Coordinates of C-alpha atoms and ligand atoms in Angstrom, one line a residue:
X1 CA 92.8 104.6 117.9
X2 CA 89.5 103.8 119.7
X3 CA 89.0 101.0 122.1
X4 CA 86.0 99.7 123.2
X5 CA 84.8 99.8 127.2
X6 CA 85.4 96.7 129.0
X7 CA 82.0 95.3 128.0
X8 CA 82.6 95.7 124.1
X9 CA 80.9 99.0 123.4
X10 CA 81.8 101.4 121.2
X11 CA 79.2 104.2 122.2
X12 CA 76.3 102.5 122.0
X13 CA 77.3 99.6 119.1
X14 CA 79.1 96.7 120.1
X15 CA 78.6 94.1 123.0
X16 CA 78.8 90.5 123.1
X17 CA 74.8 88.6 121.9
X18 CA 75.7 85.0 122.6
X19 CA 74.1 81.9 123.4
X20 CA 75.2 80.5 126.8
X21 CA 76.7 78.0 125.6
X22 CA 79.5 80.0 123.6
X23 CA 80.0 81.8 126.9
X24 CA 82.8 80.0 128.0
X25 CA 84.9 80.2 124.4
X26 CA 84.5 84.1 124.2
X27 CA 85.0 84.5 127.8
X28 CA 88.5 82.9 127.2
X29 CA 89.4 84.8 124.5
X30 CA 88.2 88.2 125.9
X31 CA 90.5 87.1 128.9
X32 CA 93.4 86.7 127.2
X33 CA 94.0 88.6 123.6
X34 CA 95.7 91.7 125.0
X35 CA 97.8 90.1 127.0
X36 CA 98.8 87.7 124.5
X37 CA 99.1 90.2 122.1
X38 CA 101.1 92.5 123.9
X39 CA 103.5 90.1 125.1
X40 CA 107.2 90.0 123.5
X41 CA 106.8 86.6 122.3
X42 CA 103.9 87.5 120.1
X43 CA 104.9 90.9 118.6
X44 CA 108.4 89.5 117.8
X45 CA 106.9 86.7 115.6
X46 CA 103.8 88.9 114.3
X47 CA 106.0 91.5 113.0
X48 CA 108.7 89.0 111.5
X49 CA 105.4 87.1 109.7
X50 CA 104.1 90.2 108.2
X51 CA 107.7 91.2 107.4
X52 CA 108.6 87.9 105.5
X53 CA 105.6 86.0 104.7
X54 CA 103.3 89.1 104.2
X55 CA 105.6 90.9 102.6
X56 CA 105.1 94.1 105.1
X57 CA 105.3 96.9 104.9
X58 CA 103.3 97.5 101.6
X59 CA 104.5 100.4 99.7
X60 CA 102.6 103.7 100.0
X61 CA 102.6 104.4 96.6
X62 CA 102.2 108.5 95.2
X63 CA 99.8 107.9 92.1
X64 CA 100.7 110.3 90.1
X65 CA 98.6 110.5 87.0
X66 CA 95.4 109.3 89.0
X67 CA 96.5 112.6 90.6
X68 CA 96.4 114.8 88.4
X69 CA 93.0 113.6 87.0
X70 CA 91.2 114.5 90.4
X71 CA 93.6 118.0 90.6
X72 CA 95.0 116.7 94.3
X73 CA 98.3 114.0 95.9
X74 CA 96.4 110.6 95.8
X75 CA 98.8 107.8 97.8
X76 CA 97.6 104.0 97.8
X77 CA 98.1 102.2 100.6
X78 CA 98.9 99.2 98.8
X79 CA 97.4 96.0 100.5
X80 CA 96.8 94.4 97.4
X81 CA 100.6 93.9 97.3
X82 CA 100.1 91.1 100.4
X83 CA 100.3 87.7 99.9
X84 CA 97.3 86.4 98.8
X85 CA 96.1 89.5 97.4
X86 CA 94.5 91.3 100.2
X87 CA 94.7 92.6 104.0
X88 CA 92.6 89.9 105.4
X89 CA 95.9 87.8 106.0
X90 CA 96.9 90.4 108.8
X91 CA 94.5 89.2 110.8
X92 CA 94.3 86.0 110.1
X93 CA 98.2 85.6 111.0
X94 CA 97.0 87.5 114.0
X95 CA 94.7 85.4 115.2
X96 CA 96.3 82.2 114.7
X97 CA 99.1 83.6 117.2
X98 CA 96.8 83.9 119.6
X99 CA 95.1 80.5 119.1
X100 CA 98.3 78.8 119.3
X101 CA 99.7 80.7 122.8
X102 CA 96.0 79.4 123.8
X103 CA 97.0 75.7 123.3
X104 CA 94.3 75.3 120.1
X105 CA 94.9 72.6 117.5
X106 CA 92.3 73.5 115.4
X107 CA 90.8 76.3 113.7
X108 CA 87.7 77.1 112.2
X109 CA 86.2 79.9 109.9
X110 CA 83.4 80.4 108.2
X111 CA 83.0 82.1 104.3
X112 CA 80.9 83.7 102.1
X113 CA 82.8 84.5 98.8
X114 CA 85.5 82.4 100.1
X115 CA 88.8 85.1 100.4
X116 CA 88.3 85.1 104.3
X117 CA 88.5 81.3 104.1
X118 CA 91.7 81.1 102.1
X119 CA 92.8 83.6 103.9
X120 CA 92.6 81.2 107.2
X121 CA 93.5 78.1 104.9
X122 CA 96.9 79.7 104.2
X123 CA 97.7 81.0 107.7
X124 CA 97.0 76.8 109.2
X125 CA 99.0 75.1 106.6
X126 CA 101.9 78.0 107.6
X127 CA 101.3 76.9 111.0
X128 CA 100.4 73.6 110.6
X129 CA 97.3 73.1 112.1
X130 CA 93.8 71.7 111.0
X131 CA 91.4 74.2 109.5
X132 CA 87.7 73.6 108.7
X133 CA 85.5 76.1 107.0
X134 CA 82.1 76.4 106.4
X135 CA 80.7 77.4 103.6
X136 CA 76.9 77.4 102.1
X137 CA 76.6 74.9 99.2
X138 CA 75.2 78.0 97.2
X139 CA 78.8 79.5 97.6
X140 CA 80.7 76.2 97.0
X141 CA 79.1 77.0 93.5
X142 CA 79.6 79.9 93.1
X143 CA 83.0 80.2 94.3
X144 CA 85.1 77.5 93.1
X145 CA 88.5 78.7 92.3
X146 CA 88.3 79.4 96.2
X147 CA 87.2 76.1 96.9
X148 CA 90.5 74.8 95.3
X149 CA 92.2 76.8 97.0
X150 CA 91.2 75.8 100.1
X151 CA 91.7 72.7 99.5
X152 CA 94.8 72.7 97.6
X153 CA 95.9 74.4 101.4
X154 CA 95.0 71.5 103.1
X155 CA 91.5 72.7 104.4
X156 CA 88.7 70.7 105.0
X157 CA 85.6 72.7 103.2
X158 CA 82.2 71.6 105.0
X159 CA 78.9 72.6 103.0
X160 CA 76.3 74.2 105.1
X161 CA 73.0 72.9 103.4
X162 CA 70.4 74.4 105.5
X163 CA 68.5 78.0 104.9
X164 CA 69.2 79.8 102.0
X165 CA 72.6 77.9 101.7
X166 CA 75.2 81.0 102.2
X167 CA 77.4 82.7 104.4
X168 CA 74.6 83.0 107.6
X169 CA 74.0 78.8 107.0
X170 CA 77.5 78.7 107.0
X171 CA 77.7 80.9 110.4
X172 CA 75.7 79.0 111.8
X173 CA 77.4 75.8 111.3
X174 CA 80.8 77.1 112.7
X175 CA 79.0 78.3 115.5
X176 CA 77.6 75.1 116.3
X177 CA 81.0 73.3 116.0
X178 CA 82.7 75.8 118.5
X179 CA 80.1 75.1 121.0
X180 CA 80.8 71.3 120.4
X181 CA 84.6 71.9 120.6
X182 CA 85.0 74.5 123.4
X183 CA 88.8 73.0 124.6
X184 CA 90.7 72.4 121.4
X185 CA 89.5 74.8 118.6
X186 CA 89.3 78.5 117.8
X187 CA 87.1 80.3 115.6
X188 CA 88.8 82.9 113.6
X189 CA 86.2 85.9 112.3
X190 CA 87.2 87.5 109.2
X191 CA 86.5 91.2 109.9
X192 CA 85.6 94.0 112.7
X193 CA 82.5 91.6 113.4
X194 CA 81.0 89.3 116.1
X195 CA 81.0 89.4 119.7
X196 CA 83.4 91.3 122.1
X197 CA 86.4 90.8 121.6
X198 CA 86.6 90.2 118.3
X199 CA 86.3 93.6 116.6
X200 CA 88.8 95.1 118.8
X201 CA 90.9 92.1 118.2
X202 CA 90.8 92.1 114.6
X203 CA 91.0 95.8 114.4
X204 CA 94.4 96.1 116.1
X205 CA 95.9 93.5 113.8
X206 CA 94.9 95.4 111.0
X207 CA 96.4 99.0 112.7
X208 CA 99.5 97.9 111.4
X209 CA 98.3 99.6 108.0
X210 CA 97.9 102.8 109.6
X211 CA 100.5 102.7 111.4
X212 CA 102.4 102.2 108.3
X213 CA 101.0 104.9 106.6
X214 CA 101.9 107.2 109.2
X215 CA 106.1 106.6 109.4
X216 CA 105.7 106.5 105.1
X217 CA 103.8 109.9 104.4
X218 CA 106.5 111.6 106.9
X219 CA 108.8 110.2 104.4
X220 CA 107.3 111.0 101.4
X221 CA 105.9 114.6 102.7
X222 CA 107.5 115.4 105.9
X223 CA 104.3 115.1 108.0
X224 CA 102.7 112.2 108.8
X225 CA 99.1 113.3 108.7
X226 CA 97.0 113.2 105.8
X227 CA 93.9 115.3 105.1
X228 CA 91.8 112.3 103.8
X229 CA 91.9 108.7 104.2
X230 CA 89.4 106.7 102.5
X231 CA 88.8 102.7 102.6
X232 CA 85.6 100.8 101.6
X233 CA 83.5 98.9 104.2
X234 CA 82.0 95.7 104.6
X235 CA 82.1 94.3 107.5
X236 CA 85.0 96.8 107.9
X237 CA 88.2 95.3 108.7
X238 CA 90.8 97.2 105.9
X239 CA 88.8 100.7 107.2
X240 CA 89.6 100.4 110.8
X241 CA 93.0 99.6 110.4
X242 CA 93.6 102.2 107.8
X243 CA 91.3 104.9 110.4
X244 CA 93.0 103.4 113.4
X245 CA 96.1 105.2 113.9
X246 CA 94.0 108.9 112.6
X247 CA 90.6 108.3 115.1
X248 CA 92.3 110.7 117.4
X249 CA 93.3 113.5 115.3
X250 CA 90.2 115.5 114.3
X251 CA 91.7 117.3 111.4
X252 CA 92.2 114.2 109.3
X253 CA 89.1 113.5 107.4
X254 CA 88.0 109.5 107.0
X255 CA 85.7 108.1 104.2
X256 CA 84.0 105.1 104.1
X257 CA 82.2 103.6 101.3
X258 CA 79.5 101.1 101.2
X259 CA 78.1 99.4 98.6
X260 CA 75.3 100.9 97.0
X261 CA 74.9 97.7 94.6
X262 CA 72.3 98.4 92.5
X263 CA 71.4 101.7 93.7
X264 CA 70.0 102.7 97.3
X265 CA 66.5 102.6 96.1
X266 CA 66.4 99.3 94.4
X267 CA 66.0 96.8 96.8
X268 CA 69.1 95.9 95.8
X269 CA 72.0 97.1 98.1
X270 CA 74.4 96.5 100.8
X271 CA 74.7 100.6 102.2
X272 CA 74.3 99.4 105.5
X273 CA 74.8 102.4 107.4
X274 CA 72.1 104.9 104.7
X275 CA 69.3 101.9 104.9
X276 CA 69.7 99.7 108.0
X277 CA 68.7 100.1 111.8
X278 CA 69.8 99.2 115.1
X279 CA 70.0 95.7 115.5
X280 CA 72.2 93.0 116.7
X281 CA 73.5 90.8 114.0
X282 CA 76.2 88.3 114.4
X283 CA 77.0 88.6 118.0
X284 CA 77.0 92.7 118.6
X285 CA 75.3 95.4 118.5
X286 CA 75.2 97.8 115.3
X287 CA 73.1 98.8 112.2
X288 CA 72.1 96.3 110.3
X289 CA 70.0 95.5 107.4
X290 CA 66.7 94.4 108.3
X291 CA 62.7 94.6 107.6
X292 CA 60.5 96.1 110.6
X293 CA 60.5 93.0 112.5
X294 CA 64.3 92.5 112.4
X295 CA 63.8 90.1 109.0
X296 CA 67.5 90.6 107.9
X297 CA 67.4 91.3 104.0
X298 CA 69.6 89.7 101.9
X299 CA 72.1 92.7 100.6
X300 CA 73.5 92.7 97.2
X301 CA 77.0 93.9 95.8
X302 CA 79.0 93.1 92.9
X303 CA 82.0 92.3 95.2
X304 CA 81.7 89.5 97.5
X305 CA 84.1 91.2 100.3
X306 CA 81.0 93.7 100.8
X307 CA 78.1 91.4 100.2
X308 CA 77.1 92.2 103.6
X309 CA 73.8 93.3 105.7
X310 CA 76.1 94.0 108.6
X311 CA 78.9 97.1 109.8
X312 CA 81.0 96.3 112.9
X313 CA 80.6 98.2 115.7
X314 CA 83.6 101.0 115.6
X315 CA 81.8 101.5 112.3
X316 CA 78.6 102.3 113.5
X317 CA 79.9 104.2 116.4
X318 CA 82.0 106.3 113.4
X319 CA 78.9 106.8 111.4
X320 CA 76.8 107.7 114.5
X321 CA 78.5 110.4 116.1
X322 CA 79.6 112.1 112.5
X323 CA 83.3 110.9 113.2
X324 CA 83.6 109.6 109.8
X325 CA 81.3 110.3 106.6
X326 CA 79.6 107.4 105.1
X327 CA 79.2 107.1 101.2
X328 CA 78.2 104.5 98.6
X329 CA 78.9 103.7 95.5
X330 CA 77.2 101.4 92.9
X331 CA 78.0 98.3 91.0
X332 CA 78.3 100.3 87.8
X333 CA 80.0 103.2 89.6
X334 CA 82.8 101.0 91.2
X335 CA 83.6 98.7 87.9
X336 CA 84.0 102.2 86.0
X337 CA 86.5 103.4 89.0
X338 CA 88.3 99.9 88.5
X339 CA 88.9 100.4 84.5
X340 CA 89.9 104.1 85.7
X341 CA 92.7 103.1 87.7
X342 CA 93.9 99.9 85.8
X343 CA 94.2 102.7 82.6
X344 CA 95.9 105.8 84.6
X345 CA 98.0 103.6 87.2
X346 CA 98.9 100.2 85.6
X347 CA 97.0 98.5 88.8
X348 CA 93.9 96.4 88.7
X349 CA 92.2 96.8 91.9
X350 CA 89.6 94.1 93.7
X351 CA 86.1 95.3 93.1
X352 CA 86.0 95.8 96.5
X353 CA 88.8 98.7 97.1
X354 CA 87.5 99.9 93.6
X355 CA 84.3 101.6 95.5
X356 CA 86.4 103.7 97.9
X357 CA 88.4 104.6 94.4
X358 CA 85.0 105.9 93.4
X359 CA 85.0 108.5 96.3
X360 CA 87.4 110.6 94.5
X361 CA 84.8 111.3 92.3
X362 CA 82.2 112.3 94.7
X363 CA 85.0 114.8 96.9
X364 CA 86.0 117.9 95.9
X365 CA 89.5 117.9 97.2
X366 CA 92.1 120.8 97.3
X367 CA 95.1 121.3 95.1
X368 CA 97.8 120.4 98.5
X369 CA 95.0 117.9 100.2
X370 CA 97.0 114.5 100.7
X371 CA 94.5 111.8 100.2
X372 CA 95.7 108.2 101.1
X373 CA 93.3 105.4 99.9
X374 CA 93.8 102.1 101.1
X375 CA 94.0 99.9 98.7
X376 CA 92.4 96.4 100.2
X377 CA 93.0 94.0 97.7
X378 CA 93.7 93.1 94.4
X379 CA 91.4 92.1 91.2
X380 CA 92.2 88.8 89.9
X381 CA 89.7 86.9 91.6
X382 CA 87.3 89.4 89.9
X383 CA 88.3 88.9 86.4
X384 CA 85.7 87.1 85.1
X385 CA 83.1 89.9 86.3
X386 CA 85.8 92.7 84.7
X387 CA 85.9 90.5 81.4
X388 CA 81.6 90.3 81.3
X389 CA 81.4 94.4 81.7
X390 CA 84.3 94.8 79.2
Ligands
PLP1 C1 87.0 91.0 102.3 C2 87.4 92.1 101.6 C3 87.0 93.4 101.9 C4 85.9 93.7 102.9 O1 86.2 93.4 104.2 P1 86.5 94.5 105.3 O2 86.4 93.7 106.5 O3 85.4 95.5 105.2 O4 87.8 95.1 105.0 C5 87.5 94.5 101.2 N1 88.4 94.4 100.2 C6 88.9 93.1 99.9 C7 89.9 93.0 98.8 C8 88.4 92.0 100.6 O5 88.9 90.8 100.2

């Protein structure tokens, strides 16, 4: 594990870039998570929620033929196997703990491809609260199965209809409303992002995958250190918690992989870490993808969960001091590692988790290596991109 200093930083990466008038909101929340958190009260219903609504813990499963195909022991951690098909709901159950010990009736989010945003949509009508999220009008479009979703949870969806009509319109717009309800609403961020204390927040809600990991390969192996763990990044949420419980032991090696979309060269990308700078996007300081005069470029993936000109923090504080090793992988390069795995292991992974599956093609790992691969999510909501490159 790696916790931040009391102002936020990670090294030099993290921090809290806010506009005065959101002071009081984060200062309430950096106040109280980790003593909300730690209390009985909270870890008693966390853990039953994950046990019986999640569906925790997910297996750690030994893939055996993937396996043999890359001449090493490959074990997925499997978070596709959550309800609603992906890790996010960790935190999201998290957080919603912590905004109902804090007395908040309603929640906001904001979404992009819309899985954060169903994610939060599921977690208020469990808890019975009211739940707005933003989305750009572009992505209302785009993404309407999520839409329905949403909806179908009992969420109100608001379009955010100004800028280029996506997930930073949509940011904006929950911003706004927080500063407009500072007593009676929380703002729950979907990944390792945004201002202190989010990614430490989110990032211990998500340790519960390492954790796991930890008590199953003693199980499985006797020891419960791997030689490899790899997880795919966007903003980086399923990474930390699958690095989390490992930060600290120096022999284990972590991967993570960006996405390379079209290629690093192309103009075309969303490799955060190989092609952006210092900067301070969304609340904190990290790298992020930007033109000389801090322009942030619009990023491209083929999966929505890494669509993303921004790394959290802990990330960029990894990358930095050579703590983990950054890859990418492209479009093409993470549909083929998709078809792979739905062939050899009878599991079709998101598009997302299907670029740290293409890792194992870059490594060159030894006959007794133990490789764990966390397994964020899985592929139904990309099917209709799988059936187009069919
Ligand atoms: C959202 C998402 C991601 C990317 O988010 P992180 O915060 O980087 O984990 C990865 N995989 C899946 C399945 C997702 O839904």
């Amino acid at each position: 594990m790696l916790h931040p200093d009391k102002h936020g930083y990670y090294g030099e990466f993290g921090g809290a870039f806010i506009p005065e008038m959101l002071h009081p909101n984060v200062e309430e929340l950096r106040n109280n998570y980790l003593k909300i958190s730690r209390s009985s009260s909270f870890k008693k219903q966390f853990s039953q929620l994950l046990k019986n609504y999640v569906g925790r813990p997910t297996p750690l499963y030994y893939a055996k033929r993937l396996s043999k195909q890359y001449n090493t022991n490959i074990y997925l951690k499997r978070e596709d196997l959550c309800h609603t098909g992906a890790h996010k709901i960790n935190n999201t159950i998290g957080q919603v703990l912590v905004a109902q010990q804090l007395g908040k009736k309603r929640i906001i989010a904001e979404t992009g491809a819309g899985q954060h945003g169903v994610a939060t949509a599921t977690v208020c009508a469990l808890m019975g609260l009211e739940c707005i999220v933003y989305m750009g009008e572009k992505d209302i479009e785009r993404q309407a199965p999520n839409v329905a979703r949403m909806q179908m949870l009992g969420a109100t969806v608001i379009p955010a209809t100004s800028g280029s009509k996506t997930l930073k319109d949509a940011t904006n717009e929950a911003i706004r409303d927080w500063i407009n309800h500072p007593d009676d609403t929380h703002y729950i961020i979907g990944s390792v992002v945004g201002p202190h204390p989010y990614p430490d927040m989110v990032a211990r809600f998500q340790s519960v995958i390492s954790k796991e990991i930890k008590k199953q390969l003693k199980l499985a192996t006797g020891k419960e250190l791997p030689t490899h763990v790899i997880a795919c990044v966007g903003g980086g949420s399923n990474a930390a918690g699958a690095f989390y419980h490992f930060i600290k032991e120096k022999k284990v090696q972590l991967i993570a992989v960006e996405a390379a979309g079209c290629g690093l060269d192309s103009g075309r990308s969303a490799a955060t870490t190989q092609l952006g700078t210092p900067g301070v996007l969304h609340g904190s300081k990290s790298f992020v993808m930007q033109t000389k005069d801090g322009q942030v470029t619009e990023p491209h993936s083929i999966s929505a969960g890494l669509d993303y000109p921004g790394i959290g923090p802990l990330h960029a504080h990894l990358y930095k001091s050579g703590r983990a090793v950054f890859m990418s992988a492209t479009d093409e390069e993470a549909l083929s590692a998709a078809f792979e795995l739905s062939k050899l292991e009878g599991i079709i992974p998101a598009l997302e988790s299907a670029h740290a599956l293409f890792a194992l093609h870059k490594m060159a790992f030894k006959k007794n290596d133990v490789v764990v691969l966390c397994l964020s999510g899985r592929g139904d909501k990309d099917l209709a991109t799988y059936i187009k490159s069919i």
